[in-house]
Amino acid sequence: MEFLGTTQTASYCGPKKSYLFPEPVSTSTTQDSYQSYYLPGYRYLNSWRPSLFYRVSAVSTNSGEQGNMRISAPLRPPTILPSVRSALYARYSPRDWYQANTVQYKGSESCRHWAGRLNADSLRLMQDKNQLTQQTQDNTGRSLGQRLSDIDFWRSELTYELEHLLTEIRALETAKRRLECAADEAQRPLKVALECLYNREKRMGIDLVHDDVEKNLIREVDLFKSCQERMRKLAERIDQQLGINRDAQHALERDLSDKNSAHFIDEKCYNLRNTSDSISFYHGVEKIDGTVSVPETWAKFSDDNIRHSQNARANSIKLREETENTLENVSEEMWKQFTDTNLAFTNRIAETADTKNKLQTHLAKTLQEIFQTENTIMLLERAIMAKECPLKVAQTRLEGRTRRPNVELCRDIPQFKLVNEVFTIDDTLQTLKLRLREAHDTLQLLVLNKARLEHDLSVKANSLFIDRKCMDMRKTFPSTPRLVGYT
């Protein structure tokens, strides 16, 4: 086994010395100048010598030099020399030591010099880039402000035109109703019956029943069949124009909605600051070009929508003037059928309302159970989150103990305890997560049942809304003055 970190000339590498008396001086000059020390497994020390090994001057024994013994006697090493022999085997000279320190000083000064230059250049670079970034951001903000002004202008134009178009649509619908009322005696009741049938077609699911109300409405329509052909062409023309008007309305509303969305987005972008909370990185977004228009085509699109709406309004005005000239007298027949249909409506509304109330009771109970299940899920999630910190602590302790050095990396009792703690917490988490999944599944079933109940309720509410709307339309039957076109 080697003793790393020790020199071969260390004093403890030699044989044990006595510190009470000096060792006897050898008579041999070679033994005075060098004594072989060695350790098991090492080569003999006399196989190498450091460059700074101080050689001891050999002492001459010739008789002719007896007179010089006094002069050369001081050059003889003291008798204590072999005991401190290891201190004379130095590796470096003082000059080497001073030179190494000088090189270290110069290297430190050079590093500090280059670090200072780098810091100064970095400060100037940061100032320049900060100024450039601020200028670019200010220019972008001004552009966004100008864009907001352009959007506001077209929003006002679209809103103005949309208001006039909606007014014209309402006026045309009123003219259509007047035409249907005044065309002949059956036109108004026929329109009401047809609208009731059309509205009841909007019933959903199981409520699409061929009930007494529908049968009475069909009989009412058949009763007014003779008056249908005469007013159909003009009504079709009005319907077509209403379709055109609604197309223009939808175009204006869509354009206005897009303008509102764009205004909201641009205003949000305009109000963004470097200290805003909603900013984030979106890498590569500057390489995506999803634009579909340029400022010229963007402005032309809104201008075309406004012109189309203006043309539709002009045609609607002409059609309303024509409708005023086609009003005719209507008859006062169909009172009996009208009364029967209203009675069927009343009975059907009562049945639907009773069913709707029962469904609401079941829905309330289901909502209460959903609330309880959601609370259970919340408690399970909190329990799972509460186990995460102990798990982190145990795993962090295990990870920290893996850095113990050498033989200290021991599989001791704390190691077993920590491993057991990790497995226990993990098993607890798995159990809680399993129960959480079961709670989620139960909640999904409840939500599905709730959705079915709500769907049924919406079906019943829709049917009630439709029937009540039809009853509102049928509250009054046209009087004779109205049937002849007078209000």
PDB file of C-alpha atoms in Angstrom, residues 4 6-7 29-30 53 70 82 184 254 259 290 334 342 370 403 423 431 433 439 463 486:
ATOM      1  CA  LEU A   4       0.197   8.981  -1.269  1.00  0.00           C
ATOM      2  CA  THR A   6       4.317  12.160   1.109  1.00  0.00           C
ATOM      3  CA  THR A   7       7.809  12.764  -0.203  1.00  0.00           C
ATOM      4  CA  THR A  29      32.954   9.501   3.783  1.00  0.00           C
ATOM      5  CA  THR A  30      30.274   7.894   1.615  1.00  0.00           C
ATOM      6  CA  PHE A  53      21.142  18.036  -3.059  1.00  0.00           C
ATOM      7  CA  ARG A  70      42.546  23.135  11.157  1.00  0.00           C
ATOM      8  CA  PRO A  82      22.074  12.273   9.277  1.00  0.00           C
ATOM      9  CA  ASP A 184    -108.030  38.849 -47.951  1.00  0.00           C
ATOM     10  CA  ARG A 254     -69.732  40.128 -39.038  1.00  0.00           C
ATOM     11  CA  LYS A 259     -63.727  45.338 -36.178  1.00  0.00           C
ATOM     12  CA  GLY A 290     -51.243  34.832 -41.585  1.00  0.00           C
ATOM     13  CA  MET A 334    -112.706  30.929 -39.214  1.00  0.00           C
ATOM     14  CA  ASN A 342    -106.426  28.143 -28.972  1.00  0.00           C
ATOM     15  CA  ILE A 370     -72.716  16.939  -8.093  1.00  0.00           C
ATOM     16  CA  ARG A 403     -23.498  12.334  -2.345  1.00  0.00           C
ATOM     17  CA  PHE A 423     -42.615   3.765  -1.069  1.00  0.00           C
ATOM     18  CA  THR A 431     -54.484   4.975  -3.574  1.00  0.00           C
ATOM     19  CA  LYS A 433     -55.333   9.028  -7.139  1.00  0.00           C
ATOM     20  CA  ALA A 439     -64.780  10.238  -7.959  1.00  0.00           C
ATOM     21  CA  SER A 463     -91.683  23.842 -26.564  1.00  0.00           C
ATOM     22  CA  TYR A 486    -107.467  49.583 -41.714  1.00  0.00           C
TER      23      TYR A 486
END
